[in-house]
PDB file of C-alpha atoms and ligand atoms in Angstrom:
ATOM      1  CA  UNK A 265      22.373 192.637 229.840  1.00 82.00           C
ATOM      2  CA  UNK A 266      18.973 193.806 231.402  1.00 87.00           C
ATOM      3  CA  UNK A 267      18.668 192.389 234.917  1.00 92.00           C
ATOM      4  CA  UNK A 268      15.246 190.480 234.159  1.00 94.00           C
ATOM      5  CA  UNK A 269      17.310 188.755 231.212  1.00 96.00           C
ATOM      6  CA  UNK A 270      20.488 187.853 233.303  1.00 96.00           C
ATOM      7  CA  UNK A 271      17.889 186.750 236.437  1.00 96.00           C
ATOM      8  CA  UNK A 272      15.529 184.458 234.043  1.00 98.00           C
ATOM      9  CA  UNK A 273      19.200 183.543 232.370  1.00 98.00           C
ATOM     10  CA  UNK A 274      20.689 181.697 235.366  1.00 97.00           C
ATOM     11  CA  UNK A 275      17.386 180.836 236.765  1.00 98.00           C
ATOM     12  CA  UNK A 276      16.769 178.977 233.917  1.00 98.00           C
ATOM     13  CA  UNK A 277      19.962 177.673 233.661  1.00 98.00           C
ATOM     14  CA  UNK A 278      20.094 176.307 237.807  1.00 97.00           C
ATOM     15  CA  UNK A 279      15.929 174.575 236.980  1.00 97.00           C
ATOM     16  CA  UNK A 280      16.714 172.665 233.918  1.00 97.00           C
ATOM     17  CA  UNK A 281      17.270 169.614 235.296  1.00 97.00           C
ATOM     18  CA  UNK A 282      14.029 169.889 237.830  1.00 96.00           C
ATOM     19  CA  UNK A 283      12.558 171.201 234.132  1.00 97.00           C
ATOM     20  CA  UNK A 284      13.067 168.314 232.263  1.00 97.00           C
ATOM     21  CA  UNK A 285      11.737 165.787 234.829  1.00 96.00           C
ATOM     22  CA  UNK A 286       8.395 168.247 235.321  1.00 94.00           C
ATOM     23  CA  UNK A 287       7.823 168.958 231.898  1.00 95.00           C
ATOM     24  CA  UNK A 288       9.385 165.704 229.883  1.00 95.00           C
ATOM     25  CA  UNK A 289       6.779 166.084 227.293  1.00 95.00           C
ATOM     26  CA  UNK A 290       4.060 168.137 225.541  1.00 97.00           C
ATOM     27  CA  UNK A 291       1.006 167.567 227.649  1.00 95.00           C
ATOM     28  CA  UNK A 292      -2.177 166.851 226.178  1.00 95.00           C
ATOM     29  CA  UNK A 293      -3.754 170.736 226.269  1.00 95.00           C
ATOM     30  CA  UNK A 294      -0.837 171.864 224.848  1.00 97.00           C
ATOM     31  CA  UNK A 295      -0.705 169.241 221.539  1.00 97.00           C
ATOM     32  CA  UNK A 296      -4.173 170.572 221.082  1.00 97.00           C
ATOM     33  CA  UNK A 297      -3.118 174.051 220.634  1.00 98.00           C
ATOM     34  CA  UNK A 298       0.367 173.093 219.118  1.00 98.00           C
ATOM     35  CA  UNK A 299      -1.474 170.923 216.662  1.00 98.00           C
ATOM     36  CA  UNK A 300      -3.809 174.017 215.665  1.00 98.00           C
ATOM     37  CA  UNK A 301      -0.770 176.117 214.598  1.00 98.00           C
ATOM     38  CA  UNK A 302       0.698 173.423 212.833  1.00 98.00           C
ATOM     39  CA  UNK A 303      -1.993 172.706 210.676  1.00 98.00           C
ATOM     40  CA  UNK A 304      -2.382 176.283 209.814  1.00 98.00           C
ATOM     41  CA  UNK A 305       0.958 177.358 209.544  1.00 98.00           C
ATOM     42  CA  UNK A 306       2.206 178.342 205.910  1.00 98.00           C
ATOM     43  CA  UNK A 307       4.972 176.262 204.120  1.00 98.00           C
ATOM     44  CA  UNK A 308       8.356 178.060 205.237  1.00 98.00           C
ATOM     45  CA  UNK A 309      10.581 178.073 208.413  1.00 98.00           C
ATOM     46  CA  UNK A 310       9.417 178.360 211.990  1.00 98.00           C
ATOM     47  CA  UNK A 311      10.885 179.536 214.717  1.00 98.00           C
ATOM     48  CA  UNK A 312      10.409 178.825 218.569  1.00 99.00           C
ATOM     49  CA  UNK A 313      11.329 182.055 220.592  1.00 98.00           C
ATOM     50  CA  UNK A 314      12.214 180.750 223.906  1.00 98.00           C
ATOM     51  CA  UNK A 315      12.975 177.527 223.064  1.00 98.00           C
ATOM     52  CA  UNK A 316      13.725 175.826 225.941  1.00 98.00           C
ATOM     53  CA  UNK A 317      14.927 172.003 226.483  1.00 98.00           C
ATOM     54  CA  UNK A 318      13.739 172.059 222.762  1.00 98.00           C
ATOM     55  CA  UNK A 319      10.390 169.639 223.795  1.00 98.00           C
ATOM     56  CA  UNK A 320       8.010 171.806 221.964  1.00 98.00           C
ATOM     57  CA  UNK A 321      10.247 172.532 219.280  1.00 98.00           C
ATOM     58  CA  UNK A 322      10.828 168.471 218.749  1.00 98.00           C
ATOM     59  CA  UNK A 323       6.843 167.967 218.937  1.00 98.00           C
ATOM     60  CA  UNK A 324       6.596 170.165 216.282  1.00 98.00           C
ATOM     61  CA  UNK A 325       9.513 169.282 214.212  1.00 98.00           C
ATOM     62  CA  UNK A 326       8.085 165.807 214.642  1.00 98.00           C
ATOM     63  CA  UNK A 327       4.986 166.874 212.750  1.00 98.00           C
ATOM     64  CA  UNK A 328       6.765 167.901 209.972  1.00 98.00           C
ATOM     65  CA  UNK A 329       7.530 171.449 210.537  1.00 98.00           C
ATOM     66  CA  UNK A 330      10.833 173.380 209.142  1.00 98.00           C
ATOM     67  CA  UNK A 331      11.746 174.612 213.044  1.00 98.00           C
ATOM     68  CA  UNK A 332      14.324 176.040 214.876  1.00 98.00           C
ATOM     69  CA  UNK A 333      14.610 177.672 217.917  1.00 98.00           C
ATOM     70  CA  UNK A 334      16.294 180.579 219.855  1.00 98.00           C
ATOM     71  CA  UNK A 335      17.215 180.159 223.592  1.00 98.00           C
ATOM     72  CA  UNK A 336      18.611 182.817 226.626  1.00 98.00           C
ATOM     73  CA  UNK A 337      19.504 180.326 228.863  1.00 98.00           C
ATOM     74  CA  UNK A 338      22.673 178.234 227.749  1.00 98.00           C
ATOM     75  CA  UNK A 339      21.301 174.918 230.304  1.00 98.00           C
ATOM     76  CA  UNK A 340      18.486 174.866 228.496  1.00 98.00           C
ATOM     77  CA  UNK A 341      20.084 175.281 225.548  1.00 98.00           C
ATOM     78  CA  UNK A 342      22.572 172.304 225.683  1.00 98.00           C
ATOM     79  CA  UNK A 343      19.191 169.807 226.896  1.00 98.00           C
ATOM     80  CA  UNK A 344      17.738 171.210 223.628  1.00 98.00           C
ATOM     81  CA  UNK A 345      20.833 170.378 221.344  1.00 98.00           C
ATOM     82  CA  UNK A 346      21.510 166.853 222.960  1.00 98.00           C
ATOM     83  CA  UNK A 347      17.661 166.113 222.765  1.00 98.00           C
ATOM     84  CA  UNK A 348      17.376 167.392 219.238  1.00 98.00           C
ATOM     85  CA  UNK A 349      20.594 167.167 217.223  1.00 98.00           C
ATOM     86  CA  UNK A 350      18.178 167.492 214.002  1.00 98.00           C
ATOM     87  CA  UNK A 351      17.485 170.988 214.907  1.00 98.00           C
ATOM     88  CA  UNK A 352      19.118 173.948 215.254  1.00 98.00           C
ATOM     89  CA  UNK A 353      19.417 175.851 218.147  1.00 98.00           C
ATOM     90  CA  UNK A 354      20.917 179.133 218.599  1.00 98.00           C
ATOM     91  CA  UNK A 355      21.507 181.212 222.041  1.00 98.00           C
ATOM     92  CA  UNK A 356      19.676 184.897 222.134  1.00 98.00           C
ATOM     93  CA  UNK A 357      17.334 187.017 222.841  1.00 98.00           C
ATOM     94  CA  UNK A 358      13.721 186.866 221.915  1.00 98.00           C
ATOM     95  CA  UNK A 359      13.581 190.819 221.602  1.00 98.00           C
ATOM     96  CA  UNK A 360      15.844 190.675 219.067  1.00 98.00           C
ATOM     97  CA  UNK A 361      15.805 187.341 216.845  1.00 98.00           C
ATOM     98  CA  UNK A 362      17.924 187.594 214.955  1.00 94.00           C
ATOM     99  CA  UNK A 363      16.345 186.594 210.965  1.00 98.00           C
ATOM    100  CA  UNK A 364      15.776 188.833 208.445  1.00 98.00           C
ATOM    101  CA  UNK A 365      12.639 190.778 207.875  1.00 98.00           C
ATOM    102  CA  UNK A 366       9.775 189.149 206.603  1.00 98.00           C
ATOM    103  CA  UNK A 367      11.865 185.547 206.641  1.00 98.00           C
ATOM    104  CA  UNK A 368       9.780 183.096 208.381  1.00 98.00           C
ATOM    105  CA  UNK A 369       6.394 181.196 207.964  1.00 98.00           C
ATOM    106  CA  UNK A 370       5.829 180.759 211.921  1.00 98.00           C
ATOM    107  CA  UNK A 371       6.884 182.041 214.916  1.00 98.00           C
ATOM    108  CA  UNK A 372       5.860 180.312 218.453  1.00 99.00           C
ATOM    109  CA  UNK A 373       6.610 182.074 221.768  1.00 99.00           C
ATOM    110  CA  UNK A 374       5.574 178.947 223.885  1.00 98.00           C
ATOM    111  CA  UNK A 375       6.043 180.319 227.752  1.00 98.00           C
ATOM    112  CA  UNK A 376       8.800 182.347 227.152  1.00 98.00           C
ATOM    113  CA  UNK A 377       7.019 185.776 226.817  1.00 98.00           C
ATOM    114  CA  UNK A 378       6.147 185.516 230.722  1.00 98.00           C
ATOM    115  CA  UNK A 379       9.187 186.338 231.466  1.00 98.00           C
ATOM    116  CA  UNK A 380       9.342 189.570 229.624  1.00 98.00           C
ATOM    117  CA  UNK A 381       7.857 192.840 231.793  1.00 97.00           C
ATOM    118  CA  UNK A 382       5.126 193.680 230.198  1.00 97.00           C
ATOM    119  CA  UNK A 383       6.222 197.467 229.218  1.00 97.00           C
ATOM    120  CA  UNK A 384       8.471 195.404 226.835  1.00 98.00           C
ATOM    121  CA  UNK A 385       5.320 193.533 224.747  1.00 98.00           C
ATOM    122  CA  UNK A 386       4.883 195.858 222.175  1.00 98.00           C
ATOM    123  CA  UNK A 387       8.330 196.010 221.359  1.00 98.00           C
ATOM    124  CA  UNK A 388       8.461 192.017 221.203  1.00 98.00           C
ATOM    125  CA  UNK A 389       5.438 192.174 219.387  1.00 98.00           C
ATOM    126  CA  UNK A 390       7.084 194.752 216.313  1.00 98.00           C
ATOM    127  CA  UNK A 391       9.917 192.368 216.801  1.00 98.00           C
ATOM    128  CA  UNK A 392       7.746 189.414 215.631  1.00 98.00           C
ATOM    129  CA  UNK A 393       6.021 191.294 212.966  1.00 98.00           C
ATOM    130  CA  UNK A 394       8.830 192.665 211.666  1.00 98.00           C
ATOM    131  CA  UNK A 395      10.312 188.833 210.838  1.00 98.00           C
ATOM    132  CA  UNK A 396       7.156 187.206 209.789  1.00 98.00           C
ATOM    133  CA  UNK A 397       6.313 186.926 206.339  1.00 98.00           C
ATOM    134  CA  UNK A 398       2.747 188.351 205.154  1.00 98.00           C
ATOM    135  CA  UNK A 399       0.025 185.561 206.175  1.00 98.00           C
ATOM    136  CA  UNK A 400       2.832 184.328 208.745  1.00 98.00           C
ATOM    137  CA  UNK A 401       1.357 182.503 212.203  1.00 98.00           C
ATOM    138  CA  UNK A 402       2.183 183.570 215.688  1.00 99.00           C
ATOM    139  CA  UNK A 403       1.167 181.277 218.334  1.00 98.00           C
ATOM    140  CA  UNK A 404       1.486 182.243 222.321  1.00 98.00           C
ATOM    141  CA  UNK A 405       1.062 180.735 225.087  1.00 98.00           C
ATOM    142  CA  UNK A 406       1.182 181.567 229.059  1.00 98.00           C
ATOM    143  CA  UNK A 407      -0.212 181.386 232.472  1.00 98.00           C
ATOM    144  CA  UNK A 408      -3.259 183.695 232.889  1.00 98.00           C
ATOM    145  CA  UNK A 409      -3.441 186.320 235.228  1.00 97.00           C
ATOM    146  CA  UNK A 410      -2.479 189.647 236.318  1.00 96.00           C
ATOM    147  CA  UNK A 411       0.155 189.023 239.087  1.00 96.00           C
ATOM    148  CA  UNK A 412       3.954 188.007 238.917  1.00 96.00           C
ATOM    149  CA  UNK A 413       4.785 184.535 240.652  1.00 94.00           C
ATOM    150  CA  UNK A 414       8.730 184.656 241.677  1.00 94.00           C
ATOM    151  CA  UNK A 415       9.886 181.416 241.340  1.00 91.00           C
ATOM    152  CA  UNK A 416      13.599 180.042 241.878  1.00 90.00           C
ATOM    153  CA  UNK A 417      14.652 183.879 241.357  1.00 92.00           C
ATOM    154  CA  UNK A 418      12.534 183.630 237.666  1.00 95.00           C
ATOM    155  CA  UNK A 419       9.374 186.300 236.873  1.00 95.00           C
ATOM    156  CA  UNK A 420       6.304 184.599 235.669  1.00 97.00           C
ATOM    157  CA  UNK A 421       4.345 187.482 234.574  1.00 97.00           C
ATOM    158  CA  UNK A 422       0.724 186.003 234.465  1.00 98.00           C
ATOM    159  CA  UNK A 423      -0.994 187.674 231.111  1.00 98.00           C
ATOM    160  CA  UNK A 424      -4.299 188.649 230.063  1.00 98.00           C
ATOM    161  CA  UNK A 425      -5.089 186.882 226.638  1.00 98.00           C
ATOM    162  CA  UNK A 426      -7.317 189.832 225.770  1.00 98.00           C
ATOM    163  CA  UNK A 427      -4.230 192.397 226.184  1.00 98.00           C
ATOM    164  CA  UNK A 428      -2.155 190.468 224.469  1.00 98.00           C
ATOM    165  CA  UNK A 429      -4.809 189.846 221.642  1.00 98.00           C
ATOM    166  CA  UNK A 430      -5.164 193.846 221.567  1.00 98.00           C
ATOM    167  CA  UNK A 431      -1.440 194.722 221.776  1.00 98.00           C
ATOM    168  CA  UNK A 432      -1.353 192.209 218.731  1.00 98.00           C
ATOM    169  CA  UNK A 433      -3.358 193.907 216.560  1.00 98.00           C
ATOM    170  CA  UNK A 434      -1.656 197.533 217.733  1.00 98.00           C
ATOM    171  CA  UNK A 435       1.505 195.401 216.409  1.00 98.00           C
ATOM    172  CA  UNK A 436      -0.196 194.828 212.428  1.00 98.00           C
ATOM    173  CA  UNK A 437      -1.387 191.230 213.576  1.00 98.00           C
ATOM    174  CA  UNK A 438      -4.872 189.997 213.488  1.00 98.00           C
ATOM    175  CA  UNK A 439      -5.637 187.669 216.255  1.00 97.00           C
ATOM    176  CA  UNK A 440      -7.310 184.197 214.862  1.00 98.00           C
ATOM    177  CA  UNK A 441      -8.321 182.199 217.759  1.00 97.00           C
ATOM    178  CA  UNK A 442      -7.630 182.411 221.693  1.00 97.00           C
ATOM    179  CA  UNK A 443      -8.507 180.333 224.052  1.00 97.00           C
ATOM    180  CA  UNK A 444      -8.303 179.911 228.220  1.00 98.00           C
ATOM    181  CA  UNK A 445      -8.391 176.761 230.384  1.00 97.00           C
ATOM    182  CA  UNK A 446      -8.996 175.141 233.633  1.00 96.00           C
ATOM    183  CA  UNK A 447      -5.630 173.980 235.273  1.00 96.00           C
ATOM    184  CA  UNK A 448      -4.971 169.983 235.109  1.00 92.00           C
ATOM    185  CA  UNK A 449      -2.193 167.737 236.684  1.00 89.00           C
ATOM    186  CA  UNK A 450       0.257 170.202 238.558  1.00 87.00           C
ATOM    187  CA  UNK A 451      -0.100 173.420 236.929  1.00 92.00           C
ATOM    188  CA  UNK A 452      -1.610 176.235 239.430  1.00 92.00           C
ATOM    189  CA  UNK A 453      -3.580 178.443 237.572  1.00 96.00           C
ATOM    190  CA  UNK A 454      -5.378 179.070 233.989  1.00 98.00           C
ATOM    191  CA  UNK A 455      -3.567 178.694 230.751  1.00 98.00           C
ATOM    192  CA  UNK A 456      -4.166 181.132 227.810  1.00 98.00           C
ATOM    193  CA  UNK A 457      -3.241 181.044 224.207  1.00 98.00           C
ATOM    194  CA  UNK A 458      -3.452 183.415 221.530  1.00 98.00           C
ATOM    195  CA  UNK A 459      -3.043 182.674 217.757  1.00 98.00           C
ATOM    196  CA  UNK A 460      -2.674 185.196 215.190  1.00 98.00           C
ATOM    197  CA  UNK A 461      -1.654 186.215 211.583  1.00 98.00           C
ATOM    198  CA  UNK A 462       0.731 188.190 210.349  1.00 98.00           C
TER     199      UNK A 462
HETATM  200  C1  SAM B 645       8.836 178.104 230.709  1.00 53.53           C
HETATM  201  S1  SAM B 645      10.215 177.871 229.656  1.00 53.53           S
HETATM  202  C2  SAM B 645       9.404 177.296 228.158  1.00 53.53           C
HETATM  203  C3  SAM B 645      10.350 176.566 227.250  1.00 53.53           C
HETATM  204  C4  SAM B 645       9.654 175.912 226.050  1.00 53.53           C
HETATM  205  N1  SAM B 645       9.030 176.896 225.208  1.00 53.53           N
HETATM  206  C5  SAM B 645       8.661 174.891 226.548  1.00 53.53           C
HETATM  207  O1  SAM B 645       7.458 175.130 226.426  1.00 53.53           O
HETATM  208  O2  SAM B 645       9.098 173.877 227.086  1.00 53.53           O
HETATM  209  C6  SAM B 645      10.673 179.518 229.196  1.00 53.53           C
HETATM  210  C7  SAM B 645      11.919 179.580 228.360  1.00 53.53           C
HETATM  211  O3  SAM B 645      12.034 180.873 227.778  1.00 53.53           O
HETATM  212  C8  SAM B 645      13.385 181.257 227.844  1.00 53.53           C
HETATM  213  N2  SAM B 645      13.454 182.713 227.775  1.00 53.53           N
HETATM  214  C9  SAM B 645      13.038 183.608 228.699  1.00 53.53           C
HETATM  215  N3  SAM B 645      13.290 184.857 228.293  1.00 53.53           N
HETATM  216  C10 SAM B 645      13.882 184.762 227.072  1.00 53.53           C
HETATM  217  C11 SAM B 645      14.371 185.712 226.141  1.00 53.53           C
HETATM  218  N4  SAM B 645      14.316 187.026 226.377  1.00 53.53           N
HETATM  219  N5  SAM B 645      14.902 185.244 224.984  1.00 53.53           N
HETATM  220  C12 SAM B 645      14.982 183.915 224.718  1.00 53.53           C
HETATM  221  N6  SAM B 645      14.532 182.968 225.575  1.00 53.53           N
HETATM  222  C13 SAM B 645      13.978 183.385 226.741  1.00 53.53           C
HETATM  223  C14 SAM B 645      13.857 180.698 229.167  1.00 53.53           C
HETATM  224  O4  SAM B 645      15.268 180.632 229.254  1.00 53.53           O
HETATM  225  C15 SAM B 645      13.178 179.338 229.177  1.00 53.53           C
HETATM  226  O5  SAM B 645      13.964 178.350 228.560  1.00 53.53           O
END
């Protein structure tokens, strides 16, 4: 396993209980974005690359969406499956998902591609093409910036929303909507997310 993976692996796996007491819930930002996607996702299954203690994936799931989600870090993983036991989680790699091509309506990468070196993006981004159906949603979201923040041994690669727009069309997607805003309650800098169609 690529060091960055096995790092953010046991990172992940020694935060999740600090995790689930910081981030208990979606916050109210996030539903707005969340809620975008799921209005404008097609009929079909979803997946959450990066899945976490499963909170987004619930929110979502809760609103009626076909989800599942795929996880590195076997902490997280087991927060997710106790949380969630209507959902199914599975442990791997977001670089390599794991579903067959063109199988899937929607595909949400919810703070889990900041933890990817960004050499890697375009190959997560073919990746995510490559299993979304024709018309199929991406969503994204991530600190913005253009520094790392190390963290508890973790990467948090701030992103650009613009690059990752443009790497996103490179991939075959067009981007729908982005947006970038202000920090509230304990996060530290600007939060980005990028929506776009397969
Ligand atoms: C900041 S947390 C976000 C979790 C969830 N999406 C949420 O919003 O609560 C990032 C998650 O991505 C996972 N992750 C990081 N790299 C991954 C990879 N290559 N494949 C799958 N999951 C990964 C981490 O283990 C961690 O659970």
């Amino acid at each position: 396993m690529a060091d960055f993976l096995t790092e953010t692996r046991a990172g992940y796996d020694a935060l999740v209980t600090e995790y689930v007491q910081l981030f208990p819930d979606v916050t109210e930002p996030e539903a707005v974005a969340l809620a975008a996607f799921a209005e404008a996702v097609p009929p079909g299954r979803v997946l959450e690359a990066g899945s976490g203690t499963g909170r987004v994936t619930g929110w979502l799931h809760a609103r009626g969406l076909d989800i599942s989600g795929v996880e590195l870090s076997p902490g997280m993983l087991a927060v997710a499956r106790a949380t969630c036991p209507d959902i199914t989680f599975t442990e791997g790699d977001l670089r390599s998902l794991g579903h067959d091509d063109a199988s899937l309506a929607g595909l949400v990468a919810w703070y889990s591609l900041i933890h990817i070196p960004a050499d890697l993006h375009p190959g997560v981004f073919a990746e995510f093409h490559r299993v979304l159906r024709p018309g199929g949603l991406l969503l994204t979201g991530f600190q913005v910036g253009d520094v790392t923040a190390r963290v508890r041994d973790i990467d948090f690669h701030r992103l650009d929303p613009d690059r990752i727009a443009a790497l996103l069309k490179e991939a075959g997607f067009e981007p729908v909507a982005q947006e970038v805003r202000e920090p509230v309650g304990t996060e530290s800098t600007r939060q980005g997310w990028v929506m776009a169609q397969r």
